[in-house]
Coordinates of C-alpha atoms in Angstrom, one line a residue:
L12 CA -7.6 -4.0 -12.0
I13 CA -10.5 -1.9 -13.0
G14 CA -12.9 -3.0 -10.5
I15 CA -11.2 -2.0 -7.6
L16 CA -10.1 1.1 -9.5
T17 CA -13.8 1.8 -10.4
Y18 CA -14.6 1.9 -6.8
I19 CA -11.7 3.8 -5.6
I20 CA -12.3 6.1 -8.4
M21 CA -15.9 6.5 -8.4
H22 CA -15.5 9.3 -5.8
H23 CA -12.7 11.4 -7.2
R24 CA -13.5 14.3 -9.4
L25 CA -10.9 13.9 -11.7
T26 CA -10.3 10.3 -12.6
T27 CA -14.0 8.2 -12.7
Q28 CA -14.3 7.9 -16.3
L29 CA -11.1 6.4 -17.0
L30 CA -11.9 2.8 -15.2
L31 CA -15.5 2.2 -16.0
A32 CA -14.8 0.8 -19.4
S33 CA -12.8 -2.1 -17.9
S34 CA -14.3 -5.6 -16.3
S35 CA -15.3 -5.7 -12.7
S36 CA -12.9 -8.3 -11.6
S37 CA -9.5 -6.4 -13.1
A38 CA -7.3 -4.5 -10.9
A39 CA -8.5 -1.2 -12.7
S40 CA -12.0 -1.8 -11.3
F41 CA -10.4 -2.3 -7.9
F42 CA -9.1 1.1 -8.3
A43 CA -12.1 2.8 -9.6
F44 CA -13.9 1.8 -6.5
A45 CA -11.0 2.8 -4.3
F46 CA -10.6 6.1 -6.1
A47 CA -14.2 6.9 -6.9
P48 CA -14.3 9.5 -3.7
T49 CA -11.5 10.8 -5.8
L50 CA -11.2 8.8 -8.1
S51 CA -13.0 7.2 -5.2
I52 CA -13.1 4.0 -3.0
I53 CA -11.5 0.4 -4.3
S54 CA -14.2 -1.8 -6.4
S55 CA -14.1 -5.2 -7.4
G56 CA -11.1 -6.0 -9.4
R57 CA -8.1 -5.2 -11.1
R58 CA -4.5 -3.9 -10.5
L59 CA -3.3 -0.4 -9.4
S60 CA -1.6 0.1 -12.6
I61 CA -3.4 0.5 -15.7
M62 CA -2.2 1.9 -19.2
Y63 CA -4.4 5.4 -19.7
S64 CA -5.6 6.5 -22.8
S65 CA -3.9 9.5 -24.6
T66 CA -6.2 11.8 -23.2
T67 CA -4.7 11.4 -20.0
T68 CA -2.4 14.2 -18.7
S69 CA 0.9 12.7 -18.5
A70 CA 4.5 13.5 -19.1
A71 CA 4.3 11.5 -22.1
T72 CA 1.4 10.2 -23.5
S73 CA 3.2 7.1 -25.0
K74 CA 4.6 5.9 -21.7
L75 CA 2.8 3.3 -19.7
Q76 CA 0.9 4.8 -16.9
Y77 CA 1.2 3.2 -13.5
I78 CA -0.2 3.4 -10.0
D79 CA 2.0 2.7 -7.1
A80 CA -0.5 0.8 -5.0
G81 CA 1.4 1.0 -1.6
A82 CA 4.2 3.3 -0.8
N83 CA 5.6 4.8 2.6
L84 CA 5.7 8.5 1.7
L85 CA 6.0 9.5 5.3
D86 CA 9.3 7.3 5.9
S87 CA 12.3 9.1 7.6
M88 CA 14.4 8.3 4.6
Y89 CA 12.6 10.5 2.3
Q90 CA 13.7 13.4 4.9
G91 CA 17.2 12.2 4.4
V92 CA 17.5 10.1 7.8
Y93 CA 18.8 6.5 7.7
H94 CA 18.8 4.6 11.1
G95 CA 18.3 7.7 13.0
K96 CA 21.4 9.7 11.3
E97 CA 20.9 12.4 9.0
R98 CA 22.6 11.6 5.5
H99 CA 21.1 14.3 3.2
E100 CA 18.3 16.8 2.6
P101 CA 15.1 15.9 2.4
D102 CA 14.0 15.1 -1.3
L103 CA 10.4 14.0 -1.4
D104 CA 9.6 16.6 -4.1
I105 CA 12.1 15.3 -6.3
I106 CA 11.0 11.9 -5.7
L107 CA 7.3 12.6 -6.8
A108 CA 8.5 14.5 -9.7
R109 CA 10.6 11.5 -11.0
A110 CA 7.6 9.0 -10.3
Y111 CA 5.6 11.4 -12.7
E112 CA 8.5 11.5 -15.1
N113 CA 8.4 7.8 -15.3
G114 CA 4.9 7.3 -16.0
V115 CA 3.6 6.8 -12.3
D116 CA 0.2 8.9 -12.3
R117 CA -1.3 8.0 -8.7
I118 CA 0.3 6.6 -5.5
I119 CA -1.4 5.2 -2.3
S120 CA 0.3 6.0 0.6
M121 CA 0.0 3.9 3.7
A122 CA -0.4 4.6 7.1
G123 CA 0.0 2.4 10.5
T124 CA -1.2 4.5 13.3
P125 CA -3.9 7.2 13.9
K126 CA -1.2 9.7 14.1
E127 CA 0.5 8.6 11.0
C128 CA -3.0 8.6 9.2
E129 CA -3.5 12.3 10.1
E130 CA 0.3 13.2 9.2
T131 CA -0.6 11.3 5.8
L132 CA -3.6 13.5 5.0
Q133 CA -1.5 16.8 6.0
L134 CA 0.8 15.5 3.5
I135 CA -1.7 15.2 0.9
E136 CA -3.3 18.6 1.5
R137 CA 0.2 20.3 1.4
L138 CA 0.7 18.5 -1.9
D139 CA -2.5 19.4 -3.2
K140 CA -2.2 23.0 -2.1
E141 CA 0.9 23.5 -3.7
H142 CA -0.4 22.0 -7.2
N143 CA -3.4 24.3 -7.0
S144 CA -1.2 27.2 -6.4
G145 CA 1.1 26.6 -9.3
D146 CA 1.0 26.8 -13.1
N147 CA 1.7 23.1 -13.8
N148 CA -1.1 20.5 -13.9
E149 CA 1.0 17.8 -14.8
R150 CA 2.0 15.8 -11.4
V151 CA 1.6 12.6 -9.5
K152 CA -1.5 12.2 -7.6
V153 CA -1.1 11.0 -4.1
F154 CA -4.0 9.2 -2.1
G155 CA -3.8 7.7 1.9
T156 CA -5.2 5.4 4.0
V157 CA -6.6 5.0 7.5
G158 CA -5.8 2.1 9.9
V159 CA -3.5 0.4 12.5
H160 CA -0.8 -1.7 11.1
P161 CA -0.7 -5.3 13.0
T162 CA 2.5 -4.7 14.3
R163 CA 1.0 -1.3 16.2
C164 CA -1.8 -2.5 17.6
A165 CA -0.5 -3.0 21.1
E166 CA 0.4 0.6 21.3
V167 CA -2.8 1.5 19.9
F168 CA -5.6 -0.9 21.2
A169 CA -3.8 -1.9 24.6
E170 CA -1.9 -1.1 27.5
S171 CA 1.6 -2.3 28.6
C172 CA 1.9 -4.4 31.9
P173 CA 5.6 -5.3 32.6
S174 CA 6.0 -8.5 34.4
S175 CA 9.3 -10.9 35.2
S176 CA 9.9 -13.8 32.9
G177 CA 11.3 -15.8 35.8
D178 CA 14.6 -14.6 35.2
E179 CA 15.1 -11.7 37.8
D180 CA 17.2 -9.8 35.3
E181 CA 14.7 -9.9 32.4
E182 CA 11.4 -8.5 32.1
T183 CA 8.7 -9.0 29.7
T184 CA 5.8 -7.1 28.7
N185 CA 2.0 -8.1 28.6
W186 CA -0.6 -6.5 26.9
I187 CA -3.8 -5.9 28.1
P188 CA -6.7 -4.6 26.0
K189 CA -7.8 -1.3 26.6
T190 CA -11.7 -0.9 27.6
E191 CA -14.4 -1.4 25.3
A192 CA -15.0 2.4 25.7
E193 CA -11.6 3.5 24.7
Q194 CA -11.4 1.2 21.9
T195 CA -14.8 2.7 20.5
L196 CA -13.4 6.1 21.0
I197 CA -10.2 5.2 18.6
I198 CA -12.3 3.8 16.0
S199 CA -14.5 6.9 16.5
Q200 CA -11.5 9.1 16.0
M201 CA -10.1 7.1 13.0
I202 CA -13.8 6.8 11.4
K203 CA -13.9 11.0 11.7
L204 CA -10.3 10.8 9.8
I205 CA -12.0 8.7 6.9
N206 CA -15.0 11.0 6.7
Q207 CA -12.7 14.1 6.2
G208 CA -10.7 12.1 3.8
K209 CA -13.6 10.7 1.7
T210 CA -15.2 14.1 1.4
S211 CA -11.8 15.6 -0.1
G212 CA -11.3 12.3 -2.0
N213 CA -7.9 11.7 -0.5
V214 CA -8.8 8.4 1.6
V215 CA -9.1 5.3 -0.6
A216 CA -9.3 2.3 1.9
V217 CA -9.0 1.1 5.5
G218 CA -5.5 0.1 6.5
E219 CA -2.6 -1.2 6.3
F220 CA -4.4 -3.4 8.9
G221 CA -4.5 -7.4 9.2
L222 CA -2.1 -9.8 10.9
D223 CA 1.8 -10.4 11.1
Y224 CA 2.7 -13.5 13.0
A225 CA 6.3 -13.1 12.0
R226 CA 7.2 -10.0 14.6
L227 CA 5.0 -11.0 17.3
H228 CA 7.3 -9.3 19.6
F229 CA 5.8 -6.3 18.5
C230 CA 2.4 -7.2 19.3
P231 CA 0.9 -10.8 20.4
K232 CA -1.9 -12.5 18.4
D233 CA -4.7 -11.9 20.5
I234 CA -4.2 -8.1 20.3
Q235 CA -3.4 -8.3 16.3
Q236 CA -6.9 -10.2 16.2
L237 CA -8.5 -7.6 18.5
G238 CA -7.3 -4.6 16.4
F239 CA -8.1 -6.5 13.0
R240 CA -11.9 -7.1 13.9
K241 CA -12.1 -3.5 15.1
Q242 CA -11.0 -2.5 12.0
L243 CA -12.9 -4.8 9.8
E244 CA -16.3 -3.5 11.6
M245 CA -14.7 0.2 10.6
A246 CA -14.3 -0.6 7.2
I247 CA -18.1 -1.9 6.9
E248 CA -19.4 1.5 8.5
T249 CA -17.2 3.4 6.3
K250 CA -17.8 1.2 3.1
L251 CA -14.2 1.5 2.2
P252 CA -12.1 -1.1 0.5
L253 CA -9.4 -3.0 2.6
Y254 CA -5.6 -2.8 2.3
L255 CA -4.4 -5.8 4.2
H256 CA -1.3 -6.7 5.6
N257 CA -0.5 -10.5 5.8
R258 CA 2.9 -12.0 7.1
D259 CA 2.9 -15.7 8.1
S260 CA -0.8 -15.8 8.9
G261 CA -2.7 -16.4 5.8
D262 CA -4.9 -19.0 7.3
D263 CA -6.0 -17.0 10.2
L264 CA -6.5 -13.9 8.0
Y265 CA -9.0 -15.9 6.0
D266 CA -10.9 -17.2 8.5
I267 CA -11.5 -13.8 10.2
L268 CA -12.4 -12.1 6.7
L269 CA -14.7 -15.3 5.8
E270 CA -16.6 -14.4 9.2
Y271 CA -17.0 -11.0 8.0
R272 CA -17.4 -11.5 4.4
D273 CA -21.2 -11.0 4.1
A274 CA -21.2 -8.0 5.8
L275 CA -18.1 -6.3 4.0
V276 CA -19.7 -7.3 0.5
A277 CA -22.8 -5.4 1.3
S278 CA -21.3 -2.4 2.5
Q279 CA -19.1 -2.0 -0.5
G280 CA -22.3 -2.6 -3.0
G281 CA -22.5 -6.3 -3.3
D282 CA -19.9 -7.1 -6.0
E283 CA -21.0 -10.6 -6.6
G284 CA -20.0 -11.9 -3.1
N285 CA -16.5 -10.0 -3.5
I286 CA -14.4 -8.2 -0.9
R287 CA -13.0 -5.2 -2.3
G288 CA -9.5 -5.2 -1.2
I289 CA -5.7 -5.9 -1.7
V290 CA -3.3 -8.1 0.3
H291 CA -0.6 -6.0 0.3
S292 CA 3.3 -7.5 -0.1
F293 CA 2.2 -10.9 -0.7
D294 CA 4.7 -13.6 0.0
E295 CA 2.8 -16.7 1.1
S296 CA 1.9 -20.2 -0.7
I297 CA -0.1 -20.5 -3.9
E298 CA -2.6 -22.3 -1.5
V299 CA -3.1 -19.0 0.6
A300 CA -3.3 -16.8 -2.4
T301 CA -6.1 -18.8 -3.8
K302 CA -7.8 -18.8 -0.6
L303 CA -7.8 -15.0 -0.4
M304 CA -8.6 -14.9 -4.2
S305 CA -11.8 -16.9 -3.6
L306 CA -12.9 -13.8 -1.2
G307 CA -12.3 -11.3 -4.1
L308 CA -9.4 -9.9 -2.9
H309 CA -6.5 -8.8 -5.2
I310 CA -2.7 -9.8 -4.6
G311 CA -0.3 -6.9 -4.2
I312 CA 3.0 -7.6 -5.5
N313 CA 6.5 -5.9 -4.9
G314 CA 10.1 -6.7 -4.8
C315 CA 9.6 -8.5 -1.6
S316 CA 7.0 -10.8 -3.5
L317 CA 10.0 -11.6 -6.1
K318 CA 13.0 -12.9 -4.3
T319 CA 13.0 -16.3 -4.8
P320 CA 12.5 -18.9 -7.6
D321 CA 9.6 -20.2 -5.6
N322 CA 8.2 -16.4 -5.2
L323 CA 8.2 -16.3 -8.7
K324 CA 6.4 -19.8 -9.1
I325 CA 3.7 -18.4 -7.3
V326 CA 3.5 -15.2 -9.0
E327 CA 3.2 -17.3 -12.2
Q328 CA 0.3 -18.9 -11.2
I329 CA -1.9 -15.7 -10.0
P330 CA -4.0 -14.5 -12.5
L331 CA -2.9 -11.7 -14.1
D332 CA -6.1 -9.8 -13.5
K333 CA -5.7 -10.4 -9.9
L334 CA -2.3 -9.0 -9.5
I335 CA -1.7 -5.1 -7.8
L336 CA 1.5 -3.6 -8.7
E337 CA 3.1 -1.8 -5.6
T338 CA 6.7 -1.0 -4.3
D339 CA 6.1 -0.7 -0.6
C340 CA 8.9 2.1 -1.0
P341 CA 11.4 2.8 0.4
W342 CA 11.6 -0.9 1.1
C343 CA 11.4 -4.0 -1.1
D344 CA 13.8 -3.3 -3.8
I345 CA 14.9 -5.9 -6.3
R346 CA 18.5 -6.6 -5.9
P347 CA 20.9 -8.5 -8.2
S348 CA 20.8 -11.3 -5.7
H349 CA 16.8 -11.7 -6.1
A350 CA 15.3 -14.2 -8.5
G351 CA 13.2 -11.4 -10.2
F352 CA 16.5 -9.4 -11.2
E353 CA 17.2 -11.3 -14.3
H354 CA 13.7 -9.8 -15.9
L355 CA 14.4 -6.3 -15.1
Q356 CA 14.4 -3.8 -18.2
T357 CA 15.0 -0.5 -16.5
T358 CA 17.5 0.2 -14.1
F359 CA 17.9 3.6 -12.3
P360 CA 21.6 4.9 -11.3
T361 CA 22.3 5.0 -7.6
K362 CA 24.4 6.6 -5.1
K363 CA 25.1 5.8 -1.6
E364 CA 23.1 7.8 0.9
K365 CA 26.4 9.2 2.6
Q366 CA 27.2 10.5 -1.2
Y367 CA 23.8 11.7 -2.2
N368 CA 22.4 15.1 -2.2
R369 CA 19.5 17.1 -3.8
E370 CA 21.9 18.0 -6.9
L371 CA 22.8 14.6 -7.8
A372 CA 19.0 13.6 -7.1
K373 CA 18.4 15.1 -10.5
D374 CA 20.3 11.8 -12.0
F375 CA 20.4 9.4 -9.1
C376 CA 18.1 7.3 -6.9
V377 CA 19.5 6.4 -3.4
K378 CA 20.8 2.8 -3.6
N379 CA 18.8 0.4 -1.9
R380 CA 16.0 3.0 -1.3
T381 CA 13.0 2.1 -3.4
E382 CA 10.6 4.9 -4.8
P383 CA 7.4 4.8 -6.7
C384 CA 9.3 4.9 -10.2
H385 CA 10.4 1.5 -9.3
V386 CA 6.9 0.2 -9.9
A387 CA 7.9 -0.2 -13.5
Q388 CA 10.2 -2.7 -12.4
V389 CA 7.7 -4.9 -10.7
A390 CA 5.8 -4.9 -14.0
E391 CA 8.8 -6.1 -15.7
V392 CA 9.7 -9.1 -13.4
I393 CA 5.9 -10.2 -13.5
A394 CA 6.0 -9.8 -17.4
G395 CA 9.1 -11.8 -17.5
V396 CA 7.8 -14.5 -15.2
K397 CA 4.3 -14.9 -17.3
G398 CA 6.2 -14.3 -21.0
L399 CA 4.3 -11.3 -21.7
D400 CA 5.0 -7.8 -22.8
V401 CA 5.1 -5.3 -20.1
A402 CA 2.4 -3.5 -21.6
D403 CA -0.1 -6.4 -21.3
V404 CA 0.9 -6.4 -17.7
V405 CA 0.1 -2.9 -17.1
A406 CA -3.1 -2.9 -19.0
A407 CA -4.6 -6.2 -17.5

């Protein structure tokens, strides 16, 4: 945990010292690398959740302190909108306060298009400004990523070309890559955002990017792979860790990463041949996990990684110091029907979104809408599966 954290944190003014005491293979070292420009940029190792010492500012120093390594704070649900219907007032401020009250010290909020990247950085700047203008220094710190999600690569890196499928009533879409000049401009615009974010300490990784073969109706393989390669080159230039998406594509993801391994490692500081990065929301086989870990990558675990008995067996086999805790909120809740549910120790009272309002938000979450505070539940399931105390999981 501490290797990646050490790189991420080496560049942030408030947290650099926290992760240096941990080994380079840990999740904390991953965070130190990633938070390093702020904390900073994602280093070689550990999970995004660690137990801080009592000198760290926290709601209660005796509590375990977490980093939610993967949240979607721009999602419309946090504005009270579900499936296009407004159900309640925006409540992101309450959600972030609840996260801090439950020991979440830092959050990485992901983005999937250049526009979302800009909006994420604007959100972070607003939160920082509100914090700096107030009297209370205790709050969760949000960081961002810059990249294009694989299912969004067609809309960013290609042009649509409608064509007939043979059925005169049915039309399909072909995607033609944009010109090299257009692709270069897109990447240069994202690099500009990254450099701005590195200066402020608010951007900690390239991503969320990678491959998704489960949803090829959004973007075909060839365009996904084009976007993936372009962004790997961007990661090499900016020296940032990788925030990777993988869905039913593990072998191709590994093969392409292997092609870029030497250049990535060199750009990130040459950490014994290890690529600094997270494979987010992992739900593939232990064989795929082993291949990706052989590159130095960490494995991100959330509720979607803990649904079935087979999922739990895979998590059990992944070394603790290669696991990263995340929520992927507002998605990936741990439900009673999921195999991991039996290991939960912490529960949060809920109301359906139609019944929920800001007054109730002080005591209730929205049913099936995950929040950063739920990262504690992910730690609890991992602890239960591995037969450990939650504190051991958080401190690994």
